[in-house]
């Protein structure tokens, strides 16, 4: 016979092995959901980049088990390109700091499809106007990313022409840069004194998932290196600059100060006050209506003959009544 704990483990194992068949986790007991996810990682069910992993990650993201995602490196994004779509779909904060994307990376097209994003950090991603347009242009008029209110473009080489296009994102309230970027003023935004810097921290499930993926990639890379070293082992293949590279990897960079541009709030006034053309046009039309020779004339006065005829008709009606 099985005791209660072993029956529970069997159920969790079964759910973990078939995690991609779960349609919804909303309202599911949190403890069991976490155990199923962790067991799926241990059983390497989520190790491969395929539709099953994407579906499982999407269901957990929809249920709110992770709302913040900060990717560790570009290698993980490239190797799990399909899976991260499910991971990001319902996320609210996305951080791509120090990930050297290029302007043609497929991830840029996927970001506008994550409709719940509120905070987007593209700090030091080597993007230019061309790549940033793929993220922000589909969002004009809040058609996509309707909740995006915070955008960090620190360390990017952007032109004033592109920055002026950000006024077409009514949902966007704050744009951040490094103070050393020397960003000029741009339309609809003004420099603020105290920047509000957002931080993105991965939850426990996302952290365990990323560690699992990185370990998987490390093992695959180790196998490849071993095959290469066994095929051609030579004295000249040793890395003579390993000491310097390791020293660079441990270098600590001081954090840079940031500046924030905040959207200028438009004053709420009357329609004629905000649009002077309306008020002047009415005055012009009013003046023109009484000018002689104009086609537009004011209200006409009744003719004297017609008034006399009306008075005569009224008198006749009164006489008939008497």
PDB file of C-alpha atoms in Angstrom:
ATOM      1  CA  UNK A   1       0.000   0.000   0.000  1.00  0.00           C
ATOM      2  CA  UNK A   2       1.005   3.607  -0.593  1.00  0.00           C
ATOM      3  CA  UNK A   3       1.028   6.168   2.134  1.00  0.00           C
ATOM      4  CA  UNK A   4      -0.315   9.720   1.698  1.00  0.00           C
ATOM      5  CA  UNK A   5       3.055  11.267   0.888  1.00  0.00           C
ATOM      6  CA  UNK A   6       3.918   8.758  -1.811  1.00  0.00           C
ATOM      7  CA  UNK A   7       0.513   9.156  -3.460  1.00  0.00           C
ATOM      8  CA  UNK A   8       1.038  12.911  -3.496  1.00  0.00           C
ATOM      9  CA  UNK A   9       4.474  12.481  -5.051  1.00  0.00           C
ATOM     10  CA  UNK A  10       3.049  10.199  -7.719  1.00  0.00           C
ATOM     11  CA  UNK A  11       0.387  12.784  -8.564  1.00  0.00           C
ATOM     12  CA  UNK A  12       2.962  15.579  -8.735  1.00  0.00           C
ATOM     13  CA  UNK A  13       5.242  13.465 -10.920  1.00  0.00           C
ATOM     14  CA  UNK A  14       2.386  12.682 -13.274  1.00  0.00           C
ATOM     15  CA  UNK A  15       1.372  16.358 -13.536  1.00  0.00           C
ATOM     16  CA  UNK A  16       5.001  17.429 -14.004  1.00  0.00           C
ATOM     17  CA  UNK A  17       5.600  14.982 -16.840  1.00  0.00           C
ATOM     18  CA  UNK A  18       2.403  16.201 -18.532  1.00  0.00           C
ATOM     19  CA  UNK A  19       2.647  19.852 -17.540  1.00  0.00           C
ATOM     20  CA  UNK A  20       2.075  21.015 -21.114  1.00  0.00           C
ATOM     21  CA  UNK A  21      -1.442  19.514 -21.034  1.00  0.00           C
ATOM     22  CA  UNK A  22      -2.525  21.854 -18.222  1.00  0.00           C
ATOM     23  CA  UNK A  23      -4.815  24.500 -19.730  1.00  0.00           C
ATOM     24  CA  UNK A  24      -5.104  26.884 -16.781  1.00  0.00           C
ATOM     25  CA  UNK A  25      -3.489  27.442 -13.391  1.00  0.00           C
ATOM     26  CA  UNK A  26      -5.736  30.282 -12.229  1.00  0.00           C
ATOM     27  CA  UNK A  27      -7.271  29.308  -8.886  1.00  0.00           C
ATOM     28  CA  UNK A  28      -5.066  26.236  -8.612  1.00  0.00           C
ATOM     29  CA  UNK A  29      -3.527  25.696  -5.124  1.00  0.00           C
ATOM     30  CA  UNK A  30      -0.253  27.608  -5.171  1.00  0.00           C
ATOM     31  CA  UNK A  31       1.748  25.027  -3.216  1.00  0.00           C
ATOM     32  CA  UNK A  32       0.876  22.254  -5.646  1.00  0.00           C
ATOM     33  CA  UNK A  33       1.497  24.466  -8.674  1.00  0.00           C
ATOM     34  CA  UNK A  34       4.974  25.376  -7.427  1.00  0.00           C
ATOM     35  CA  UNK A  35       5.812  21.736  -6.665  1.00  0.00           C
ATOM     36  CA  UNK A  36       4.678  20.658 -10.131  1.00  0.00           C
ATOM     37  CA  UNK A  37       6.846  23.337 -11.779  1.00  0.00           C
ATOM     38  CA  UNK A  38       9.905  22.495  -9.692  1.00  0.00           C
ATOM     39  CA  UNK A  39       9.427  18.779 -10.323  1.00  0.00           C
ATOM     40  CA  UNK A  40       9.176  19.443 -14.059  1.00  0.00           C
ATOM     41  CA  UNK A  41      12.553  21.195 -13.871  1.00  0.00           C
ATOM     42  CA  UNK A  42      14.122  18.303 -11.958  1.00  0.00           C
ATOM     43  CA  UNK A  43      12.745  15.795 -14.445  1.00  0.00           C
ATOM     44  CA  UNK A  44      14.112  17.930 -17.325  1.00  0.00           C
ATOM     45  CA  UNK A  45      10.653  18.268 -18.838  1.00  0.00           C
ATOM     46  CA  UNK A  46      11.352  21.963 -19.498  1.00  0.00           C
ATOM     47  CA  UNK A  47      14.911  21.444 -20.745  1.00  0.00           C
ATOM     48  CA  UNK A  48      14.080  21.472 -24.454  1.00  0.00           C
ATOM     49  CA  UNK A  49      12.988  24.469 -26.506  1.00  0.00           C
ATOM     50  CA  UNK A  50       9.709  23.330 -28.032  1.00  0.00           C
ATOM     51  CA  UNK A  51       5.973  24.052 -28.103  1.00  0.00           C
ATOM     52  CA  UNK A  52       5.353  21.979 -24.962  1.00  0.00           C
ATOM     53  CA  UNK A  53       7.742  24.112 -22.902  1.00  0.00           C
ATOM     54  CA  UNK A  54       6.266  27.278 -24.380  1.00  0.00           C
ATOM     55  CA  UNK A  55       2.720  26.215 -23.453  1.00  0.00           C
ATOM     56  CA  UNK A  56       3.677  25.277 -19.881  1.00  0.00           C
ATOM     57  CA  UNK A  57       5.479  28.572 -19.303  1.00  0.00           C
ATOM     58  CA  UNK A  58       2.580  30.509 -20.815  1.00  0.00           C
ATOM     59  CA  UNK A  59       0.047  28.918 -18.452  1.00  0.00           C
ATOM     60  CA  UNK A  60       2.135  29.757 -15.377  1.00  0.00           C
ATOM     61  CA  UNK A  61       2.734  33.290 -16.621  1.00  0.00           C
ATOM     62  CA  UNK A  62      -0.997  33.829 -17.164  1.00  0.00           C
ATOM     63  CA  UNK A  63      -1.691  32.676 -13.602  1.00  0.00           C
ATOM     64  CA  UNK A  64       0.746  35.274 -12.247  1.00  0.00           C
ATOM     65  CA  UNK A  65       3.493  33.018 -10.930  1.00  0.00           C
ATOM     66  CA  UNK A  66       6.065  35.357 -12.458  1.00  0.00           C
ATOM     67  CA  UNK A  67       5.413  38.958 -13.464  1.00  0.00           C
ATOM     68  CA  UNK A  68       9.042  40.096 -13.697  1.00  0.00           C
ATOM     69  CA  UNK A  69      11.636  38.684 -16.089  1.00  0.00           C
ATOM     70  CA  UNK A  70      15.295  39.669 -16.316  1.00  0.00           C
ATOM     71  CA  UNK A  71      17.307  37.674 -18.838  1.00  0.00           C
ATOM     72  CA  UNK A  72      20.894  36.806 -17.863  1.00  0.00           C
ATOM     73  CA  UNK A  73      22.528  36.692 -21.308  1.00  0.00           C
ATOM     74  CA  UNK A  74      21.973  36.552 -25.045  1.00  0.00           C
ATOM     75  CA  UNK A  75      22.938  32.889 -25.355  1.00  0.00           C
ATOM     76  CA  UNK A  76      19.940  31.796 -23.302  1.00  0.00           C
ATOM     77  CA  UNK A  77      17.600  33.953 -25.414  1.00  0.00           C
ATOM     78  CA  UNK A  78      18.929  32.534 -28.666  1.00  0.00           C
ATOM     79  CA  UNK A  79      18.847  28.904 -27.537  1.00  0.00           C
ATOM     80  CA  UNK A  80      15.342  29.106 -25.995  1.00  0.00           C
ATOM     81  CA  UNK A  81      13.796  31.497 -28.488  1.00  0.00           C
ATOM     82  CA  UNK A  82      10.479  29.641 -28.631  1.00  0.00           C
ATOM     83  CA  UNK A  83      10.140  29.027 -24.891  1.00  0.00           C
ATOM     84  CA  UNK A  84      10.726  32.631 -23.870  1.00  0.00           C
ATOM     85  CA  UNK A  85       7.673  33.675 -25.883  1.00  0.00           C
ATOM     86  CA  UNK A  86       5.493  31.843 -23.383  1.00  0.00           C
ATOM     87  CA  UNK A  87       7.586  33.183 -20.536  1.00  0.00           C
ATOM     88  CA  UNK A  88       7.131  36.831 -21.586  1.00  0.00           C
ATOM     89  CA  UNK A  89       3.545  36.814 -22.823  1.00  0.00           C
ATOM     90  CA  UNK A  90       1.947  37.999 -19.554  1.00  0.00           C
ATOM     91  CA  UNK A  91       4.962  39.556 -17.856  1.00  0.00           C
ATOM     92  CA  UNK A  92       4.660  43.113 -16.539  1.00  0.00           C
ATOM     93  CA  UNK A  93       8.346  44.001 -16.159  1.00  0.00           C
ATOM     94  CA  UNK A  94      10.981  43.030 -18.729  1.00  0.00           C
ATOM     95  CA  UNK A  95      14.688  43.750 -18.268  1.00  0.00           C
ATOM     96  CA  UNK A  96      17.230  43.205 -21.073  1.00  0.00           C
ATOM     97  CA  UNK A  97      20.124  45.123 -19.486  1.00  0.00           C
ATOM     98  CA  UNK A  98      23.576  44.461 -20.992  1.00  0.00           C
ATOM     99  CA  UNK A  99      22.222  41.980 -23.550  1.00  0.00           C
ATOM    100  CA  UNK A 100      23.863  42.916 -26.832  1.00  0.00           C
ATOM    101  CA  UNK A 101      20.967  42.625 -29.235  1.00  0.00           C
ATOM    102  CA  UNK A 102      21.220  43.847 -32.794  1.00  0.00           C
ATOM    103  CA  UNK A 103      18.602  45.795 -34.695  1.00  0.00           C
ATOM    104  CA  UNK A 104      17.478  42.642 -36.530  1.00  0.00           C
ATOM    105  CA  UNK A 105      16.912  40.314 -33.576  1.00  0.00           C
ATOM    106  CA  UNK A 106      13.562  38.513 -33.573  1.00  0.00           C
ATOM    107  CA  UNK A 107      12.977  39.376 -29.911  1.00  0.00           C
ATOM    108  CA  UNK A 108      12.290  43.011 -30.852  1.00  0.00           C
ATOM    109  CA  UNK A 109       9.206  41.983 -32.824  1.00  0.00           C
ATOM    110  CA  UNK A 110       7.938  39.794 -29.981  1.00  0.00           C
ATOM    111  CA  UNK A 111       8.074  42.520 -27.311  1.00  0.00           C
ATOM    112  CA  UNK A 112       5.048  44.514 -28.611  1.00  0.00           C
ATOM    113  CA  UNK A 113       2.973  41.315 -28.438  1.00  0.00           C
ATOM    114  CA  UNK A 114       3.442  41.135 -24.642  1.00  0.00           C
ATOM    115  CA  UNK A 115       0.396  43.259 -23.903  1.00  0.00           C
ATOM    116  CA  UNK A 116       0.845  43.428 -20.105  1.00  0.00           C
ATOM    117  CA  UNK A 117       4.298  45.028 -20.058  1.00  0.00           C
ATOM    118  CA  UNK A 118       4.421  48.129 -17.875  1.00  0.00           C
ATOM    119  CA  UNK A 119       8.184  48.510 -17.434  1.00  0.00           C
ATOM    120  CA  UNK A 120      10.641  47.909 -20.292  1.00  0.00           C
ATOM    121  CA  UNK A 121      14.381  48.254 -19.694  1.00  0.00           C
ATOM    122  CA  UNK A 122      16.592  48.258 -22.790  1.00  0.00           C
ATOM    123  CA  UNK A 123      19.679  49.587 -21.047  1.00  0.00           C
ATOM    124  CA  UNK A 124      23.002  48.987 -22.861  1.00  0.00           C
ATOM    125  CA  UNK A 125      21.488  46.684 -25.494  1.00  0.00           C
ATOM    126  CA  UNK A 126      23.385  48.280 -28.431  1.00  0.00           C
ATOM    127  CA  UNK A 127      20.123  49.142 -30.175  1.00  0.00           C
ATOM    128  CA  UNK A 128      19.795  52.113 -32.507  1.00  0.00           C
ATOM    129  CA  UNK A 129      16.798  53.951 -33.918  1.00  0.00           C
ATOM    130  CA  UNK A 130      16.215  51.142 -36.397  1.00  0.00           C
ATOM    131  CA  UNK A 131      15.816  48.485 -33.714  1.00  0.00           C
ATOM    132  CA  UNK A 132      13.856  50.676 -31.316  1.00  0.00           C
ATOM    133  CA  UNK A 133      11.310  51.480 -34.017  1.00  0.00           C
ATOM    134  CA  UNK A 134      10.359  47.793 -34.113  1.00  0.00           C
ATOM    135  CA  UNK A 135       9.440  48.030 -30.431  1.00  0.00           C
ATOM    136  CA  UNK A 136       7.711  51.406 -30.192  1.00  0.00           C
ATOM    137  CA  UNK A 137       6.190  52.094 -33.612  1.00  0.00           C
ATOM    138  CA  UNK A 138       3.538  49.320 -33.317  1.00  0.00           C
ATOM    139  CA  UNK A 139       2.519  50.904 -29.994  1.00  0.00           C
ATOM    140  CA  UNK A 140       1.506  54.281 -31.415  1.00  0.00           C
ATOM    141  CA  UNK A 141      -1.878  55.338 -30.087  1.00  0.00           C
ATOM    142  CA  UNK A 142      -1.624  52.603 -27.422  1.00  0.00           C
ATOM    143  CA  UNK A 143      -2.575  49.992 -30.023  1.00  0.00           C
ATOM    144  CA  UNK A 144      -0.030  47.647 -28.416  1.00  0.00           C
ATOM    145  CA  UNK A 145       1.597  47.670 -24.972  1.00  0.00           C
ATOM    146  CA  UNK A 146      -1.275  49.804 -23.635  1.00  0.00           C
ATOM    147  CA  UNK A 147       0.126  49.641 -20.080  1.00  0.00           C
ATOM    148  CA  UNK A 148       3.719  50.644 -20.904  1.00  0.00           C
ATOM    149  CA  UNK A 149       4.546  53.672 -18.756  1.00  0.00           C
ATOM    150  CA  UNK A 150       8.305  53.258 -18.144  1.00  0.00           C
ATOM    151  CA  UNK A 151      11.010  52.950 -20.808  1.00  0.00           C
ATOM    152  CA  UNK A 152      14.740  52.848 -20.035  1.00  0.00           C
ATOM    153  CA  UNK A 153      16.990  53.693 -22.994  1.00  0.00           C
ATOM    154  CA  UNK A 154      20.190  54.265 -21.018  1.00  0.00           C
ATOM    155  CA  UNK A 155      23.404  53.838 -22.962  1.00  0.00           C
ATOM    156  CA  UNK A 156      21.746  53.756 -26.388  1.00  0.00           C
ATOM    157  CA  UNK A 157      22.658  55.962 -29.322  1.00  0.00           C
ATOM    158  CA  UNK A 158      19.307  57.476 -30.208  1.00  0.00           C
ATOM    159  CA  UNK A 159      18.614  60.553 -32.291  1.00  0.00           C
ATOM    160  CA  UNK A 160      16.329  63.444 -31.445  1.00  0.00           C
ATOM    161  CA  UNK A 161      14.218  62.495 -34.471  1.00  0.00           C
ATOM    162  CA  UNK A 162      13.364  59.153 -32.878  1.00  0.00           C
ATOM    163  CA  UNK A 163      12.817  60.650 -29.419  1.00  0.00           C
ATOM    164  CA  UNK A 164      10.250  63.055 -30.858  1.00  0.00           C
ATOM    165  CA  UNK A 165       8.216  60.055 -32.037  1.00  0.00           C
ATOM    166  CA  UNK A 166       7.703  58.918 -28.419  1.00  0.00           C
ATOM    167  CA  UNK A 167       4.987  61.564 -28.083  1.00  0.00           C
ATOM    168  CA  UNK A 168       2.750  59.210 -30.090  1.00  0.00           C
ATOM    169  CA  UNK A 169       2.739  56.761 -27.151  1.00  0.00           C
ATOM    170  CA  UNK A 170       0.131  58.318 -24.824  1.00  0.00           C
ATOM    171  CA  UNK A 171       0.574  55.508 -22.294  1.00  0.00           C
ATOM    172  CA  UNK A 172       4.301  56.271 -21.860  1.00  0.00           C
ATOM    173  CA  UNK A 173       4.982  58.502 -18.849  1.00  0.00           C
ATOM    174  CA  UNK A 174       8.744  58.178 -18.146  1.00  0.00           C
ATOM    175  CA  UNK A 175      11.861  57.740 -20.297  1.00  0.00           C
ATOM    176  CA  UNK A 176      15.277  57.215 -18.679  1.00  0.00           C
ATOM    177  CA  UNK A 177      18.853  57.748 -19.880  1.00  0.00           C
ATOM    178  CA  UNK A 178      22.327  57.887 -18.432  1.00  0.00           C
ATOM    179  CA  UNK A 179      23.266  61.383 -17.331  1.00  0.00           C
ATOM    180  CA  UNK A 180      26.349  61.019 -19.531  1.00  0.00           C
ATOM    181  CA  UNK A 181      24.221  60.390 -22.634  1.00  0.00           C
ATOM    182  CA  UNK A 182      23.585  64.143 -22.977  1.00  0.00           C
ATOM    183  CA  UNK A 183      20.087  63.747 -24.323  1.00  0.00           C
ATOM    184  CA  UNK A 184      18.511  66.963 -25.690  1.00  0.00           C
ATOM    185  CA  UNK A 185      14.962  67.928 -24.857  1.00  0.00           C
ATOM    186  CA  UNK A 186      12.293  66.307 -27.014  1.00  0.00           C
ATOM    187  CA  UNK A 187       8.606  66.832 -27.671  1.00  0.00           C
ATOM    188  CA  UNK A 188       5.979  66.148 -24.974  1.00  0.00           C
ATOM    189  CA  UNK A 189       8.596  65.330 -22.288  1.00  0.00           C
ATOM    190  CA  UNK A 190      10.612  67.373 -19.825  1.00  0.00           C
ATOM    191  CA  UNK A 191      13.581  66.649 -17.573  1.00  0.00           C
ATOM    192  CA  UNK A 192      12.749  65.886 -13.929  1.00  0.00           C
ATOM    193  CA  UNK A 193      14.923  66.405 -10.877  1.00  0.00           C
ATOM    194  CA  UNK A 194      14.424  63.052  -9.145  1.00  0.00           C
ATOM    195  CA  UNK A 195      14.373  60.000 -11.412  1.00  0.00           C
ATOM    196  CA  UNK A 196      12.349  57.011 -10.284  1.00  0.00           C
ATOM    197  CA  UNK A 197      14.516  54.033 -11.257  1.00  0.00           C
ATOM    198  CA  UNK A 198      12.675  50.711 -11.557  1.00  0.00           C
ATOM    199  CA  UNK A 199      14.373  47.417 -10.688  1.00  0.00           C
ATOM    200  CA  UNK A 200      13.420  44.002 -12.034  1.00  0.00           C
ATOM    201  CA  UNK A 201      14.052  40.927  -9.888  1.00  0.00           C
ATOM    202  CA  UNK A 202      13.337  37.390 -11.027  1.00  0.00           C
ATOM    203  CA  UNK A 203      11.099  35.281  -8.807  1.00  0.00           C
ATOM    204  CA  UNK A 204      12.100  31.905  -7.459  1.00  0.00           C
ATOM    205  CA  UNK A 205      10.527  29.904 -10.296  1.00  0.00           C
ATOM    206  CA  UNK A 206      12.138  31.989 -13.036  1.00  0.00           C
ATOM    207  CA  UNK A 207      15.500  31.870 -11.244  1.00  0.00           C
ATOM    208  CA  UNK A 208      15.384  28.065 -10.977  1.00  0.00           C
ATOM    209  CA  UNK A 209      14.329  27.787 -14.610  1.00  0.00           C
ATOM    210  CA  UNK A 210      17.176  30.014 -15.843  1.00  0.00           C
ATOM    211  CA  UNK A 211      19.737  28.136 -13.732  1.00  0.00           C
ATOM    212  CA  UNK A 212      18.453  24.877 -15.186  1.00  0.00           C
ATOM    213  CA  UNK A 213      18.728  26.210 -18.735  1.00  0.00           C
ATOM    214  CA  UNK A 214      22.203  27.661 -18.164  1.00  0.00           C
ATOM    215  CA  UNK A 215      23.376  24.370 -16.678  1.00  0.00           C
ATOM    216  CA  UNK A 216      21.960  22.557 -19.689  1.00  0.00           C
ATOM    217  CA  UNK A 217      23.774  24.900 -22.086  1.00  0.00           C
ATOM    218  CA  UNK A 218      26.988  24.585 -20.108  1.00  0.00           C
ATOM    219  CA  UNK A 219      26.893  20.797 -20.336  1.00  0.00           C
ATOM    220  CA  UNK A 220      26.242  20.898 -24.063  1.00  0.00           C
ATOM    221  CA  UNK A 221      29.100  23.353 -24.566  1.00  0.00           C
ATOM    222  CA  UNK A 222      31.419  21.205 -22.464  1.00  0.00           C
ATOM    223  CA  UNK A 223      30.687  18.182 -24.629  1.00  0.00           C
ATOM    224  CA  UNK A 224      31.450  20.147 -27.778  1.00  0.00           C
ATOM    225  CA  UNK A 225      34.752  21.394 -26.353  1.00  0.00           C
ATOM    226  CA  UNK A 226      35.738  17.902 -25.282  1.00  0.00           C
ATOM    227  CA  UNK A 227      35.053  16.571 -28.754  1.00  0.00           C
ATOM    228  CA  UNK A 228      37.128  19.317 -30.323  1.00  0.00           C
ATOM    229  CA  UNK A 229      40.004  18.867 -27.864  1.00  0.00           C
ATOM    230  CA  UNK A 230      40.089  15.103 -28.395  1.00  0.00           C
ATOM    231  CA  UNK A 231      40.040  15.534 -32.174  1.00  0.00           C
ATOM    232  CA  UNK A 232      42.918  18.018 -32.279  1.00  0.00           C
ATOM    233  CA  UNK A 233      44.914  18.434 -29.083  1.00  0.00           C
ATOM    234  CA  UNK A 234      47.940  20.684 -29.461  1.00  0.00           C
ATOM    235  CA  UNK A 235      50.101  22.969 -27.404  1.00  0.00           C
ATOM    236  CA  UNK A 236      49.094  25.937 -29.527  1.00  0.00           C
ATOM    237  CA  UNK A 237      45.385  25.474 -28.807  1.00  0.00           C
ATOM    238  CA  UNK A 238      45.810  26.529 -25.178  1.00  0.00           C
ATOM    239  CA  UNK A 239      44.451  29.949 -24.269  1.00  0.00           C
ATOM    240  CA  UNK A 240      47.369  32.153 -23.319  1.00  0.00           C
ATOM    241  CA  UNK A 241      45.163  35.085 -22.389  1.00  0.00           C
ATOM    242  CA  UNK A 242      43.009  33.206 -19.914  1.00  0.00           C
ATOM    243  CA  UNK A 243      44.373  35.121 -16.945  1.00  0.00           C
ATOM    244  CA  UNK A 244      43.570  38.488 -18.422  1.00  0.00           C
ATOM    245  CA  UNK A 245      40.075  37.424 -19.496  1.00  0.00           C
ATOM    246  CA  UNK A 246      39.283  36.099 -16.054  1.00  0.00           C
ATOM    247  CA  UNK A 247      40.511  39.336 -14.534  1.00  0.00           C
ATOM    248  CA  UNK A 248      38.198  41.293 -16.799  1.00  0.00           C
ATOM    249  CA  UNK A 249      35.232  39.110 -15.883  1.00  0.00           C
ATOM    250  CA  UNK A 250      35.673  39.988 -12.217  1.00  0.00           C
ATOM    251  CA  UNK A 251      35.944  43.724 -12.840  1.00  0.00           C
ATOM    252  CA  UNK A 252      33.277  45.658 -10.960  1.00  0.00           C
ATOM    253  CA  UNK A 253      31.757  48.666 -12.682  1.00  0.00           C
ATOM    254  CA  UNK A 254      30.394  51.536 -10.656  1.00  0.00           C
ATOM    255  CA  UNK A 255      26.715  52.230 -11.346  1.00  0.00           C
ATOM    256  CA  UNK A 256      26.049  55.285 -13.506  1.00  0.00           C
ATOM    257  CA  UNK A 257      23.619  57.991 -12.538  1.00  0.00           C
ATOM    258  CA  UNK A 258      20.460  58.364 -14.575  1.00  0.00           C
ATOM    259  CA  UNK A 259      18.136  61.143 -15.646  1.00  0.00           C
ATOM    260  CA  UNK A 260      14.430  60.857 -16.329  1.00  0.00           C
ATOM    261  CA  UNK A 261      12.200  62.671 -18.777  1.00  0.00           C
ATOM    262  CA  UNK A 262       8.558  62.826 -17.729  1.00  0.00           C
ATOM    263  CA  UNK A 263       5.567  63.414 -19.962  1.00  0.00           C
ATOM    264  CA  UNK A 264       4.189  66.940 -19.808  1.00  0.00           C
ATOM    265  CA  UNK A 265       0.610  66.948 -18.597  1.00  0.00           C
ATOM    266  CA  UNK A 266      -1.692  68.898 -20.900  1.00  0.00           C
ATOM    267  CA  UNK A 267      -3.943  71.394 -19.070  1.00  0.00           C
ATOM    268  CA  UNK A 268      -7.620  70.582 -19.094  1.00  0.00           C
ATOM    269  CA  UNK A 269      -9.395  73.694 -20.409  1.00  0.00           C
ATOM    270  CA  UNK A 270     -12.464  74.518 -22.434  1.00  0.00           C
ATOM    271  CA  UNK A 271     -12.595  73.565 -26.078  1.00  0.00           C
ATOM    272  CA  UNK A 272     -12.519  77.148 -27.395  1.00  0.00           C
ATOM    273  CA  UNK A 273      -9.647  78.026 -25.082  1.00  0.00           C
ATOM    274  CA  UNK A 274      -7.487  75.112 -26.244  1.00  0.00           C
ATOM    275  CA  UNK A 275      -8.263  75.735 -29.913  1.00  0.00           C
ATOM    276  CA  UNK A 276      -8.060  79.449 -30.753  1.00  0.00           C
ATOM    277  CA  UNK A 277      -9.053  78.750 -34.345  1.00  0.00           C
ATOM    278  CA  UNK A 278     -12.562  77.911 -33.220  1.00  0.00           C
ATOM    279  CA  UNK A 279     -13.087  81.126 -31.291  1.00  0.00           C
ATOM    280  CA  UNK A 280     -11.575  83.370 -33.991  1.00  0.00           C
ATOM    281  CA  UNK A 281     -13.527  81.688 -36.750  1.00  0.00           C
ATOM    282  CA  UNK A 282     -16.791  82.317 -34.966  1.00  0.00           C
ATOM    283  CA  UNK A 283     -15.890  85.974 -34.488  1.00  0.00           C
ATOM    284  CA  UNK A 284     -14.915  86.309 -38.132  1.00  0.00           C
ATOM    285  CA  UNK A 285     -18.104  84.678 -39.332  1.00  0.00           C
ATOM    286  CA  UNK A 286     -20.097  86.906 -36.988  1.00  0.00           C
ATOM    287  CA  UNK A 287     -18.440  90.024 -38.364  1.00  0.00           C
ATOM    288  CA  UNK A 288     -18.751  88.923 -41.951  1.00  0.00           C
ATOM    289  CA  UNK A 289     -22.456  88.201 -41.580  1.00  0.00           C
ATOM    290  CA  UNK A 290     -23.297  91.889 -41.146  1.00  0.00           C
ATOM    291  CA  UNK A 291     -20.945  93.274 -43.766  1.00  0.00           C
ATOM    292  CA  UNK A 292     -22.736  94.575 -46.855  1.00  0.00           C
ATOM    293  CA  UNK A 293     -22.134  92.631 -50.010  1.00  0.00           C
ATOM    294  CA  UNK A 294     -21.272  89.376 -48.239  1.00  0.00           C
ATOM    295  CA  UNK A 295     -22.983  86.148 -49.170  1.00  0.00           C
ATOM    296  CA  UNK A 296     -23.310  85.328 -45.500  1.00  0.00           C
ATOM    297  CA  UNK A 297     -25.918  87.668 -43.975  1.00  0.00           C
ATOM    298  CA  UNK A 298     -27.490  87.972 -40.584  1.00  0.00           C
ATOM    299  CA  UNK A 299     -31.155  87.415 -39.658  1.00  0.00           C
ATOM    300  CA  UNK A 300     -33.466  89.371 -42.012  1.00  0.00           C
ATOM    301  CA  UNK A 301     -36.107  91.752 -40.680  1.00  0.00           C
ATOM    302  CA  UNK A 302     -39.735  91.277 -41.926  1.00  0.00           C
ATOM    303  CA  UNK A 303     -40.963  93.779 -44.552  1.00  0.00           C
ATOM    304  CA  UNK A 304     -43.392  96.563 -43.619  1.00  0.00           C
ATOM    305  CA  UNK A 305     -46.044  95.468 -46.156  1.00  0.00           C
ATOM    306  CA  UNK A 306     -46.110  91.983 -44.697  1.00  0.00           C
ATOM    307  CA  UNK A 307     -46.505  93.409 -41.157  1.00  0.00           C
ATOM    308  CA  UNK A 308     -49.439  95.575 -42.239  1.00  0.00           C
ATOM    309  CA  UNK A 309     -51.139  92.593 -43.899  1.00  0.00           C
ATOM    310  CA  UNK A 310     -50.727  90.490 -40.760  1.00  0.00           C
ATOM    311  CA  UNK A 311     -52.247  93.251 -38.598  1.00  0.00           C
ATOM    312  CA  UNK A 312     -55.221  93.587 -40.980  1.00  0.00           C
ATOM    313  CA  UNK A 313     -55.874  89.829 -40.868  1.00  0.00           C
ATOM    314  CA  UNK A 314     -55.808  89.835 -37.060  1.00  0.00           C
ATOM    315  CA  UNK A 315     -58.317  92.753 -36.915  1.00  0.00           C
ATOM    316  CA  UNK A 316     -60.708  90.921 -39.262  1.00  0.00           C
ATOM    317  CA  UNK A 317     -60.569  87.841 -37.078  1.00  0.00           C
ATOM    318  CA  UNK A 318     -61.400  89.919 -33.993  1.00  0.00           C
ATOM    319  CA  UNK A 319     -64.373  91.604 -35.777  1.00  0.00           C
ATOM    320  CA  UNK A 320     -65.765  88.239 -36.805  1.00  0.00           C
ATOM    321  CA  UNK A 321     -65.597  87.059 -33.220  1.00  0.00           C
ATOM    322  CA  UNK A 322     -67.606  90.086 -32.040  1.00  0.00           C
TER     323      UNK A 322
END
